[in-house]
Backbone as CSV, one residue per row, in Angstrom:
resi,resn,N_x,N_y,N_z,CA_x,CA_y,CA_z,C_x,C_y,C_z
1,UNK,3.346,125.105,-22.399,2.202,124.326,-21.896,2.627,122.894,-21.671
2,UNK,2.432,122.341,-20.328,2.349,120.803,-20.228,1.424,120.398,-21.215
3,UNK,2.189,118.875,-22.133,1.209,118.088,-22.716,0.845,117.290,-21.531
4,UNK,-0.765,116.752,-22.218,-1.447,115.859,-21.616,-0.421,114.616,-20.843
5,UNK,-0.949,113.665,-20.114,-0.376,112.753,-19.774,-1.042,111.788,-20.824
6,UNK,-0.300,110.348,-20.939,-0.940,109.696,-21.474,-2.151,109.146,-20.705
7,UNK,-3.291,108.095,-21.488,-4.582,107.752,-20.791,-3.638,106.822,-19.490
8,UNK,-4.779,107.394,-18.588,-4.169,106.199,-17.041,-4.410,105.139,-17.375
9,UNK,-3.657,104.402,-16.635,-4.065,102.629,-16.379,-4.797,102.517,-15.379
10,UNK,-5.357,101.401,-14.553,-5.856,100.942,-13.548,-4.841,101.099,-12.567
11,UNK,-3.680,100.848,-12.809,-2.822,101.168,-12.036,-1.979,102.705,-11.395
12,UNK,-2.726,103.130,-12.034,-2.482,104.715,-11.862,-2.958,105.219,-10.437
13,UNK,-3.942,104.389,-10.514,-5.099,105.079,-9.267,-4.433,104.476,-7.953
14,UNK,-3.998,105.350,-6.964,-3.568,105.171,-5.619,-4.272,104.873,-4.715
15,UNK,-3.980,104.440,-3.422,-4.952,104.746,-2.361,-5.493,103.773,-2.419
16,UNK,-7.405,103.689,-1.995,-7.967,102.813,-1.740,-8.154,102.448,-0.230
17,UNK,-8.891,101.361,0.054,-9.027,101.171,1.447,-9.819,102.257,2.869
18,UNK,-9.978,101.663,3.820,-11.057,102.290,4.333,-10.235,103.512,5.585
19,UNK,-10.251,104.529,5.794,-9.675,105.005,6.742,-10.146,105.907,7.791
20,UNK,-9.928,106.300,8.902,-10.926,106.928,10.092,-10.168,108.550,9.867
21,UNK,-10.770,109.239,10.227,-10.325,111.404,10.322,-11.191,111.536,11.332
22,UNK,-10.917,111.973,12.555,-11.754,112.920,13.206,-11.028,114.123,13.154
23,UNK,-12.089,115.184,13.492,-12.050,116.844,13.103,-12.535,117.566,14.327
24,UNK,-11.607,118.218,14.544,-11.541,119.245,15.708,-11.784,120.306,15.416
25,UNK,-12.690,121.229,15.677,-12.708,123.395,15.120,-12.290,123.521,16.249
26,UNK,-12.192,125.328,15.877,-11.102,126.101,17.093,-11.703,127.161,16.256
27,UNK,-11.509,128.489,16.954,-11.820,129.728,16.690,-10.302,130.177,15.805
28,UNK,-10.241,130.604,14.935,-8.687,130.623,13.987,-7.659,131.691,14.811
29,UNK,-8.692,132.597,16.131,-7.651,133.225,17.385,-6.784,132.314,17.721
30,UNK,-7.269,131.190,18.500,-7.154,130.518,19.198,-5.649,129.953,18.520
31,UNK,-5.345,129.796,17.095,-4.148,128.798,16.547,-2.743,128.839,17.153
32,UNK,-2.472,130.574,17.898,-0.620,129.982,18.073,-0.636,129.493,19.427
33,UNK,-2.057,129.536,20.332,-1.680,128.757,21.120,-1.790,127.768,21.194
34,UNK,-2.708,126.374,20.067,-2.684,125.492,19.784,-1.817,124.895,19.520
35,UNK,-0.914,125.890,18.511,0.294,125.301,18.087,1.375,125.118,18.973
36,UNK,1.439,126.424,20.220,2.705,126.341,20.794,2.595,124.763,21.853
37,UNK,1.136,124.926,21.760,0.973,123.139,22.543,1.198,121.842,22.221
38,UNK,0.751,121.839,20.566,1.186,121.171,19.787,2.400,120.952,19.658
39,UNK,3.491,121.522,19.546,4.791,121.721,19.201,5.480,121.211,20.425
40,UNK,4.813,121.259,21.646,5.537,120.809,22.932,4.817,119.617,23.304
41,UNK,3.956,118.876,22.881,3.579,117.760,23.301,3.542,116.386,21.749
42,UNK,4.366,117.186,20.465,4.137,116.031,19.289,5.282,116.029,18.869
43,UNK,5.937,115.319,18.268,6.878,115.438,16.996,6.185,115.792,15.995
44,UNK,7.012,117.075,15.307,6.712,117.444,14.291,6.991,116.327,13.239
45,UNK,6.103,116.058,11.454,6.034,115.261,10.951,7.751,115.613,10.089
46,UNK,8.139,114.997,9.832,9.457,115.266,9.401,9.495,115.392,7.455
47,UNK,8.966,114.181,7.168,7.994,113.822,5.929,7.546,114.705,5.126
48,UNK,6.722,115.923,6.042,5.683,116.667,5.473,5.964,117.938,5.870
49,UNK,6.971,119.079,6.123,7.193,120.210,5.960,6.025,121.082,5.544
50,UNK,5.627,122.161,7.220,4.636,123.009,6.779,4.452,123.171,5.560
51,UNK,2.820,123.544,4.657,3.066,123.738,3.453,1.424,124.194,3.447
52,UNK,1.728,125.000,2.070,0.313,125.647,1.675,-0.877,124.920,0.763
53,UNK,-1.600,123.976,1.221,-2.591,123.366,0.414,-3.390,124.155,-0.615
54,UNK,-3.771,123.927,-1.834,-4.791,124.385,-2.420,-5.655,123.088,-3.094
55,UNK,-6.618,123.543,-3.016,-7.937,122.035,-3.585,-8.924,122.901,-4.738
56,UNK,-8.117,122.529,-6.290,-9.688,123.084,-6.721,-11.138,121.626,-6.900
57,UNK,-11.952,122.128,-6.142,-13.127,121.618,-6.344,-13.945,121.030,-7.671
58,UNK,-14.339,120.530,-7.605,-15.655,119.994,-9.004,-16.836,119.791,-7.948
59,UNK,-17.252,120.327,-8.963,-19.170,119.964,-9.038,-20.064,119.670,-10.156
60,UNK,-21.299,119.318,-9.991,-22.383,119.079,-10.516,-22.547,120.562,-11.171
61,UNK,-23.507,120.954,-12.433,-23.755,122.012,-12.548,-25.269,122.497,-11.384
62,UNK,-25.374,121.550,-10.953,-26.326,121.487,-10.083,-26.067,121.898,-8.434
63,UNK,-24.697,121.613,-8.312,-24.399,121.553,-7.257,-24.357,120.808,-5.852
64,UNK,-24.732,119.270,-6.737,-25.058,117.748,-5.671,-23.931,118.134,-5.117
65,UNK,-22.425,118.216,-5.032,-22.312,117.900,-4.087,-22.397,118.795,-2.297
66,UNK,-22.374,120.075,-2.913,-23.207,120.910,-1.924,-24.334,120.407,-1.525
67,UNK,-25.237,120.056,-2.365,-26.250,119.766,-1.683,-25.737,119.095,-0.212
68,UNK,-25.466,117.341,-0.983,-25.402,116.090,-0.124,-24.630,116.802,1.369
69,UNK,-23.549,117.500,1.165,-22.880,118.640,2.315,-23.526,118.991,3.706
70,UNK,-24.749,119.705,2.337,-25.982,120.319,3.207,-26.967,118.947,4.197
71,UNK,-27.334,118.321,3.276,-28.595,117.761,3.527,-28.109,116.087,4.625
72,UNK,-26.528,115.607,4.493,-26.422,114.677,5.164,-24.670,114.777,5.598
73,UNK,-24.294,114.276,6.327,-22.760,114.085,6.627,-22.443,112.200,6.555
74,UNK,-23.430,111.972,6.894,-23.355,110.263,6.286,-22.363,110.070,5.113
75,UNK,-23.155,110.132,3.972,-22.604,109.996,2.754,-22.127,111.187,2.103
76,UNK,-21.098,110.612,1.506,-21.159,111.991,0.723,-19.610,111.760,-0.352
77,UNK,-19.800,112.570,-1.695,-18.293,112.348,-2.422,-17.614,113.898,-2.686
78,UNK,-16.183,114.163,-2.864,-15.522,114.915,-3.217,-14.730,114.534,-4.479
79,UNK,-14.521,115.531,-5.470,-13.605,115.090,-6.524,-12.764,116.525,-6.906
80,UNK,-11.826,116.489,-6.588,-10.398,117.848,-6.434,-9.546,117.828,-7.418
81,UNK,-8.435,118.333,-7.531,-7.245,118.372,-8.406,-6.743,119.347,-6.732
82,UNK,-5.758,118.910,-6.793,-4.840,119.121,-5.318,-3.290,119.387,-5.751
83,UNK,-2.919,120.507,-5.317,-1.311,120.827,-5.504,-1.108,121.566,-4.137
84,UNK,0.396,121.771,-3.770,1.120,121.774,-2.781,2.135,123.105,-2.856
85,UNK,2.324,124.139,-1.972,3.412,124.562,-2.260,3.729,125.257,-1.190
86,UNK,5.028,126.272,-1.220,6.299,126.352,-0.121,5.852,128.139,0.235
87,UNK,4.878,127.750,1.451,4.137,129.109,1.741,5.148,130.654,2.135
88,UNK,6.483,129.868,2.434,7.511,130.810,2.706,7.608,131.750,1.169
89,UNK,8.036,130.843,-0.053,8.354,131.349,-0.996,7.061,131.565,-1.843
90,UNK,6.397,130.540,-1.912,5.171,131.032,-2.604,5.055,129.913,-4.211
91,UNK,6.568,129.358,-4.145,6.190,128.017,-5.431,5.643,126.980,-5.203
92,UNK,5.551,126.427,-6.333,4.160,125.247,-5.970,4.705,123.954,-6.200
93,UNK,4.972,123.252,-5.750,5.592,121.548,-5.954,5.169,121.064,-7.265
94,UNK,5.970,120.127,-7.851,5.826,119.954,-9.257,4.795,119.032,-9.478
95,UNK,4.066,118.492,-8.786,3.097,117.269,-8.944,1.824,117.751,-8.365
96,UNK,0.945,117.426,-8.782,-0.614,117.762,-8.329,-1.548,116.193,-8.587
97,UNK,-2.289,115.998,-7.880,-2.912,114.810,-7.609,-4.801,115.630,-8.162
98,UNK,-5.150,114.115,-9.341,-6.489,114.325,-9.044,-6.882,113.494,-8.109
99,UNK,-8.298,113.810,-7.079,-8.467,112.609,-6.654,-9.840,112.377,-6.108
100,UNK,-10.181,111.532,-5.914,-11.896,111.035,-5.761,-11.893,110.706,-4.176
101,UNK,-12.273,111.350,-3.613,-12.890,110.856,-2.007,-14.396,110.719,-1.355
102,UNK,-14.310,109.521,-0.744,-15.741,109.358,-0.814,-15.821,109.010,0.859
103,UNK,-17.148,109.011,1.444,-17.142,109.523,2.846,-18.430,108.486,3.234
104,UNK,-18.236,107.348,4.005,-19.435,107.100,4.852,-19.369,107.142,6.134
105,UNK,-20.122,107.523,6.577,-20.458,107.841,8.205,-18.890,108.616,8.422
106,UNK,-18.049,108.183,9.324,-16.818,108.466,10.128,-15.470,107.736,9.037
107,UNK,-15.881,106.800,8.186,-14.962,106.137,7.129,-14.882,106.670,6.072
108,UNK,-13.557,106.601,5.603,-13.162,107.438,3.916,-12.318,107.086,3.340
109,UNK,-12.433,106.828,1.957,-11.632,106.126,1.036,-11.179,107.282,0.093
110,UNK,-10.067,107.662,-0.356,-9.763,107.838,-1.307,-9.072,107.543,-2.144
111,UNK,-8.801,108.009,-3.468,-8.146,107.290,-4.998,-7.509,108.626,-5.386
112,UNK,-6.671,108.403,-5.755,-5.699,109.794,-6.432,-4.887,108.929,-7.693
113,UNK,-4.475,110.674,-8.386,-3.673,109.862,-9.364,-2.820,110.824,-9.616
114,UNK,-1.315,110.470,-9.857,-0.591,111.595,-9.548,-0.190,112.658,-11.038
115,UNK,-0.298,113.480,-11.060,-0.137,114.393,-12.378,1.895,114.993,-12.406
116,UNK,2.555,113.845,-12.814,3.847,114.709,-12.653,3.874,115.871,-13.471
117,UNK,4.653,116.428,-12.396,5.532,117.394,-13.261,3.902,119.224,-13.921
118,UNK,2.692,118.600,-13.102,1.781,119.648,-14.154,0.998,120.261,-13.293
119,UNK,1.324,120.307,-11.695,0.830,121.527,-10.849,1.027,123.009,-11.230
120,UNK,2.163,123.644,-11.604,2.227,124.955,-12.049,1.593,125.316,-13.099
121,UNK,1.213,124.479,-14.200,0.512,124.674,-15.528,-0.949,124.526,-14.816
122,UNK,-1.448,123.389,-14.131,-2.814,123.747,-13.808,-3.235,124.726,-13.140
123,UNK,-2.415,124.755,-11.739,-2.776,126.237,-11.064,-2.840,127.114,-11.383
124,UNK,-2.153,127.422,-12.721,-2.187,128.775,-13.369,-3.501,129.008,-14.182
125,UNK,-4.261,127.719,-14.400,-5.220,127.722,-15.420,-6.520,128.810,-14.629
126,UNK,-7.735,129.425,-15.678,-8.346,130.273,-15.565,-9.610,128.777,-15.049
127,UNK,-10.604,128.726,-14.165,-11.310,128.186,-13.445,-12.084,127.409,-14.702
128,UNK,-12.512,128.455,-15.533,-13.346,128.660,-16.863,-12.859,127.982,-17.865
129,UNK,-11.143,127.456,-17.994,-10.705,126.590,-18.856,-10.856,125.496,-19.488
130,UNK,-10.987,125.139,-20.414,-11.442,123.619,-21.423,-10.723,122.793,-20.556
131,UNK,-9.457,123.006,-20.517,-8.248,122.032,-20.188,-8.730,121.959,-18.456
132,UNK,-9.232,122.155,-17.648,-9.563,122.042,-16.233,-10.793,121.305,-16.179
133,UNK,-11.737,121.664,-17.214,-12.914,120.627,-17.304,-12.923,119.795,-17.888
134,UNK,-11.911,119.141,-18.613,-11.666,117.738,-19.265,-10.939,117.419,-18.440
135,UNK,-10.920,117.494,-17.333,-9.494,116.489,-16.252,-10.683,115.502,-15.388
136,UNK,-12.009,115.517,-15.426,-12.450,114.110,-14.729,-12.710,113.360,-16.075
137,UNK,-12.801,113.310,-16.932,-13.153,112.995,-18.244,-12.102,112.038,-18.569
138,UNK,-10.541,112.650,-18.176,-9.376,112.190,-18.655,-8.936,111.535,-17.859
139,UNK,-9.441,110.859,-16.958,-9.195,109.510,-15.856,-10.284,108.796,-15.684
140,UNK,-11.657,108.810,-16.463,-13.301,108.410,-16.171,-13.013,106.904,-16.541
141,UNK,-12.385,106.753,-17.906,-12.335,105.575,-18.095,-11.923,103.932,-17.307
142,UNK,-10.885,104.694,-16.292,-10.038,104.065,-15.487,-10.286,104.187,-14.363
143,UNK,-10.688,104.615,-13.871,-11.310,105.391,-12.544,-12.773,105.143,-11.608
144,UNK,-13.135,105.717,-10.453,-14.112,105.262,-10.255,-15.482,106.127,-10.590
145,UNK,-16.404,105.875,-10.443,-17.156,106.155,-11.300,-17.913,107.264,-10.919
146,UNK,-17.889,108.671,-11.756,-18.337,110.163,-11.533,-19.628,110.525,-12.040
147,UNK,-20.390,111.645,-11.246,-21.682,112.547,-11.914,-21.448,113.155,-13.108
148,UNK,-22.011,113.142,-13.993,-21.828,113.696,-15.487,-21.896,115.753,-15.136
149,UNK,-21.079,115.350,-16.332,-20.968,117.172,-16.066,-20.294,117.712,-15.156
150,UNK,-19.223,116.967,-14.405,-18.373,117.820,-13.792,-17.582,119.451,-13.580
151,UNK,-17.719,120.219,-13.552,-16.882,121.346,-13.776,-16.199,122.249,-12.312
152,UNK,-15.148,122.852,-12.580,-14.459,123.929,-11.385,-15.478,124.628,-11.138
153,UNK,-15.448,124.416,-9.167,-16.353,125.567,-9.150,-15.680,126.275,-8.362
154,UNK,-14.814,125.934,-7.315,-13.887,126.650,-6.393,-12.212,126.327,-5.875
155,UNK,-11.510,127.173,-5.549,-10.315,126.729,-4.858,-10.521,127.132,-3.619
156,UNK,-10.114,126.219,-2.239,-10.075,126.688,-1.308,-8.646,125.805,-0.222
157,UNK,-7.946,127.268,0.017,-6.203,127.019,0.439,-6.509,127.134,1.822
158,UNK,-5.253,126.687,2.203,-4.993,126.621,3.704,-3.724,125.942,3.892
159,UNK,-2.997,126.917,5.311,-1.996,126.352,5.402,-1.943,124.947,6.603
160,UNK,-0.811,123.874,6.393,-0.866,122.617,7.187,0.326,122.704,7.529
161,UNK,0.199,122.428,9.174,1.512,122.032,9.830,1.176,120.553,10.483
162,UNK,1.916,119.189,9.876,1.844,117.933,10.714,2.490,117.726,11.664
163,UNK,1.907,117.230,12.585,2.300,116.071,13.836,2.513,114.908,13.596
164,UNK,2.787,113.956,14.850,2.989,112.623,14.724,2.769,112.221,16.283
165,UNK,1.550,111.742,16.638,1.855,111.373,18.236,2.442,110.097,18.351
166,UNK,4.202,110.175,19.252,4.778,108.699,18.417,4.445,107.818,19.133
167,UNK,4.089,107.470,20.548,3.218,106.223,21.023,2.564,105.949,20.070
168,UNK,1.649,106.464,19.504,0.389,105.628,18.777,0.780,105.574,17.291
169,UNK,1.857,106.443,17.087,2.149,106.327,15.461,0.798,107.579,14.773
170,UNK,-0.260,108.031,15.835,-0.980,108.939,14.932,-0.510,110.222,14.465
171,UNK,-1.446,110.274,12.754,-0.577,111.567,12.487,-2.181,112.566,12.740
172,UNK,-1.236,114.004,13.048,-2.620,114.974,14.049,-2.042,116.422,12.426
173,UNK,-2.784,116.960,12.027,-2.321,117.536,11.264,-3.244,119.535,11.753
174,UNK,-3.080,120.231,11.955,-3.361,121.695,12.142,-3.185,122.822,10.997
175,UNK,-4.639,123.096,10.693,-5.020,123.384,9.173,-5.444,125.094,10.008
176,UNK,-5.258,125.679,9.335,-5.893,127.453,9.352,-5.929,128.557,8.353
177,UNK,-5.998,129.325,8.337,-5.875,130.562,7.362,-7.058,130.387,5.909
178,UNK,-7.761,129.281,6.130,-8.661,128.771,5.345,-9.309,129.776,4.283
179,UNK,-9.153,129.506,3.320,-9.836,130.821,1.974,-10.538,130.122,0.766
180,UNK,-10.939,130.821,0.105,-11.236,130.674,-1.177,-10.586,131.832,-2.223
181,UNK,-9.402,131.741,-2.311,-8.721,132.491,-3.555,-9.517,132.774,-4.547
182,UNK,-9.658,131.493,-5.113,-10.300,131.528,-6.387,-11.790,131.302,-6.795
183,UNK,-12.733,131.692,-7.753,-13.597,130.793,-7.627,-14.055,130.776,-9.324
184,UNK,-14.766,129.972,-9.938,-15.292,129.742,-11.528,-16.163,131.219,-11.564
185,UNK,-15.995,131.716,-12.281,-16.755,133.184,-12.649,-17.964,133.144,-12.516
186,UNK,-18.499,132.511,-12.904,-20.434,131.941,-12.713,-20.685,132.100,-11.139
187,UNK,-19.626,131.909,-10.230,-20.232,132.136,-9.041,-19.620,132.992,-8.057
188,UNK,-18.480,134.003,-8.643,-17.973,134.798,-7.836,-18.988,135.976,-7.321
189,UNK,-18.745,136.966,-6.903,-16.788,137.302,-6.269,-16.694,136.471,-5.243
190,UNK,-14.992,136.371,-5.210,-14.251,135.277,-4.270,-14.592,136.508,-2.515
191,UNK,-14.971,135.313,-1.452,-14.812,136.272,-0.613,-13.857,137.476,-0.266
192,UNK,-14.209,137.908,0.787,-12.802,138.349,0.834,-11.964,138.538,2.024
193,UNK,-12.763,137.499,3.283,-11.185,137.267,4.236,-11.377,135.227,4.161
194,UNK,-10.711,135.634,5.289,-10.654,133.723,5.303,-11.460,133.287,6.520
195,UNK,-12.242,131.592,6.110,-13.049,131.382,7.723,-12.452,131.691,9.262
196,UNK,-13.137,132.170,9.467,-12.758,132.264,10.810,-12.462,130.680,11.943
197,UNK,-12.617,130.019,11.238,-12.569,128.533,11.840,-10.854,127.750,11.636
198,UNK,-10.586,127.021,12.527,-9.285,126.455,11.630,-9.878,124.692,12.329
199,UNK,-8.748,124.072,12.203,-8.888,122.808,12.189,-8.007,121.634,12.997
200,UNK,-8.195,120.769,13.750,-7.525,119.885,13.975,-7.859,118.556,13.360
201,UNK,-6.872,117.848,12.706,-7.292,116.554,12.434,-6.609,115.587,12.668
202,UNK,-7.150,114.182,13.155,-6.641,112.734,13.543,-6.882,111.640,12.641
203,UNK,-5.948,111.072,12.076,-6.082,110.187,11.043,-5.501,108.907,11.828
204,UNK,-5.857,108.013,11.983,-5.649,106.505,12.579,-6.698,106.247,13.614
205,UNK,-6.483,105.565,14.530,-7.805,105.291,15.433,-8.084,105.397,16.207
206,UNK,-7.722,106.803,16.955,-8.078,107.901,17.693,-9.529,108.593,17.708
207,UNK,-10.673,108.783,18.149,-12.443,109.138,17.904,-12.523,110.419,18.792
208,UNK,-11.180,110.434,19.554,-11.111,111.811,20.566,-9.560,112.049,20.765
209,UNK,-9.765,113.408,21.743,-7.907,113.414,21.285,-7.760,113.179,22.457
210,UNK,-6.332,112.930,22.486,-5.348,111.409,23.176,-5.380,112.554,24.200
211,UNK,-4.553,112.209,25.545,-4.522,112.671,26.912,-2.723,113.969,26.504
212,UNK,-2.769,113.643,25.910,-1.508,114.390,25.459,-2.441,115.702,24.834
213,UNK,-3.619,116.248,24.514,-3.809,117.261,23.463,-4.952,117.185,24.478
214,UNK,-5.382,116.300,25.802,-6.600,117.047,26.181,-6.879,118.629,26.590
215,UNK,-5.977,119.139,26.397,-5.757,120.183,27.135,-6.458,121.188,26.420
216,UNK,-6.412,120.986,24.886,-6.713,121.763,23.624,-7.911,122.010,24.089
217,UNK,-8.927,121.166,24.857,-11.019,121.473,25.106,-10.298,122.694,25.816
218,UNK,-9.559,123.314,26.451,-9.678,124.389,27.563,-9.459,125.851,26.447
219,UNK,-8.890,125.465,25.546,-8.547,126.463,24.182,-9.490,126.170,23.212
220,UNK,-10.789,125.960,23.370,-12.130,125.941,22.459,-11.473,124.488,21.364
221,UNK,-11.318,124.133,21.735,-11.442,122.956,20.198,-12.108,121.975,20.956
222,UNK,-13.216,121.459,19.568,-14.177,120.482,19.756,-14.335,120.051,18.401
223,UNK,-14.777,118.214,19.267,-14.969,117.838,17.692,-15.855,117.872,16.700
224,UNK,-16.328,117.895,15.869,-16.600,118.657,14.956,-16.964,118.050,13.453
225,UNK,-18.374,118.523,12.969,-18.344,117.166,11.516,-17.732,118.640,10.029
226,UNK,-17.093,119.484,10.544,-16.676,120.366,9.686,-15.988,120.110,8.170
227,UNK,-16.614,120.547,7.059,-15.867,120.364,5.942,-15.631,121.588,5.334
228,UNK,-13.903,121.599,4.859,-13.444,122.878,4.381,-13.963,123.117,3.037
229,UNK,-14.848,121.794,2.315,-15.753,122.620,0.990,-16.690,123.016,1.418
230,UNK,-17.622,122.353,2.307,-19.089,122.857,2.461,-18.952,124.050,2.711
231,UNK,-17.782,124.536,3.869,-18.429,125.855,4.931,-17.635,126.897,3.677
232,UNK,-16.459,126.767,2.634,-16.429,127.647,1.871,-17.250,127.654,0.665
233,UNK,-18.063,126.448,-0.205,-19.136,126.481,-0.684,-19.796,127.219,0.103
234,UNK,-20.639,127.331,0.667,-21.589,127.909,1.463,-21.139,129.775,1.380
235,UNK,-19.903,130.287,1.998,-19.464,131.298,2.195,-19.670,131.984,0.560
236,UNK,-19.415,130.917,-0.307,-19.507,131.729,-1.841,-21.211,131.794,-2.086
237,UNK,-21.694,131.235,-1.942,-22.942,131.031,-2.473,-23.943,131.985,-1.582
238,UNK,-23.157,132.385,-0.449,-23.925,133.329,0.483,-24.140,134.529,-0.256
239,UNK,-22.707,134.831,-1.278,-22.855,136.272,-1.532,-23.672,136.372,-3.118
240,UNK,-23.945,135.372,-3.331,-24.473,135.523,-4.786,-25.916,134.779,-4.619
241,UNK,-26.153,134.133,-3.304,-27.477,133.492,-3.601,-28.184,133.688,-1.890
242,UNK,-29.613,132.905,-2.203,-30.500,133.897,-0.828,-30.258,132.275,0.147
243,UNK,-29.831,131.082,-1.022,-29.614,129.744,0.070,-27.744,129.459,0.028
């Protein structure tokens, strides 16, 4: 078992500052020809080697942040534990990030903090674990400031291949295969294929895509206020609840 880390500092916490994402859907058919377009009109990110995301989620026992999901795209917060790994082989990178993201209008800030060395020990953990629900607890002090009662309610993976459009320096990143593996027992069973949706995203200050990717509207992608918790929140809660 990884021991704990020691308590964070103020300085622990990464990130910060205000940043722009627009979001593109596509029908998840639609991806190898996205990609083969992608691939001929970007540099691939060199940095960031395809790789398999997983995000386990926190929530309210209430479920605010579904709600806020539901009820506005304005505002809204996320709080994850995030690890990384090598979709060829299937291991998981040694570091996992908790991290707090918070969303107004089209702007988003987030704060992370990096967990060396204790992605394989968490990922392995059971949803239901002590040690998974004391992890906002164990940065609260230092950190910015959370809904009481936090707990796991879902994982939801997907694989990422980055771009780089190098005129503008933007990075364009192409997300698909979208799931929920896992989910906290209280609200399973985990579905059982993956959204049918995948994703394009633009991080810098791009609000539409550049003349290089217009091409993508003729292959269904549009932009889009899509979030990969809500629409797999939603997908879990379909099968166990009537909202």
């Amino acid at each position: 078992m990884v021991p704990p880390a020691s308590t964070p500092t103020d300085s622990a916490w990464g990130g910060g500052g205000g940043s722009h994402e627009a979001k593109f859907t596509m029908h998840a058919s639609a991806v190898p020809n996205v990609m083969a377009l992608m691939q001929e009109r970007l540099a691939e990110d060199e940095a960031f080697p395809t790789a398999r995301i997983s995000s386990l989620y926190y929530d309210t026992p209430d479920l605010r942040f579904v709600a806020d999901k539901r009820n506005s795209d304005y505002l809204k917060q996320k709080v994850r534990l995030r690890w990384y790994g090598n979709p060829d082989t299937g291991l998981i990178d040694p570091d996992a990030f908790f991290e707090v993201k918070s969303k107004e209008g089209a702007q988003r800030r987030k704060l992370r903090v990096a967990l060396r060395g204790e992605a394989p020990h968490l990922a392995a953990l059971d949803l239901a674990s002590a040690e998974l629900a004391s992890l906002p607890m164990r940065f609260a002090e230092n950190g910015p400031l959370l809904p009481a009662g936090l707990e796991p309610f879902l994982v939801v993976s997907y694989l990422r291949k980055r771009f780089v459009l190098e005129r503008t320096g933007t990075r364009i990143a192409l997300d698909w295969d979208i799931c929920v593996p896992r989910v906290h027992p209280r609200f399973g069973p985990v579905p059982d294929r993956p959204l049918n949706t995948a994703v394009v995203e633009l991080k810098g200050d791009l609000w539409v895509l550049p003349p290089d990717l217009q091409e993508l509207s003729a292959l269904g992608v549009r932009l889009s206020s899509f979030s990969k918790y809500g629409q797999c929140a939603e997908r879990v809660l379909g099968v166990v609840s009537s909202w």
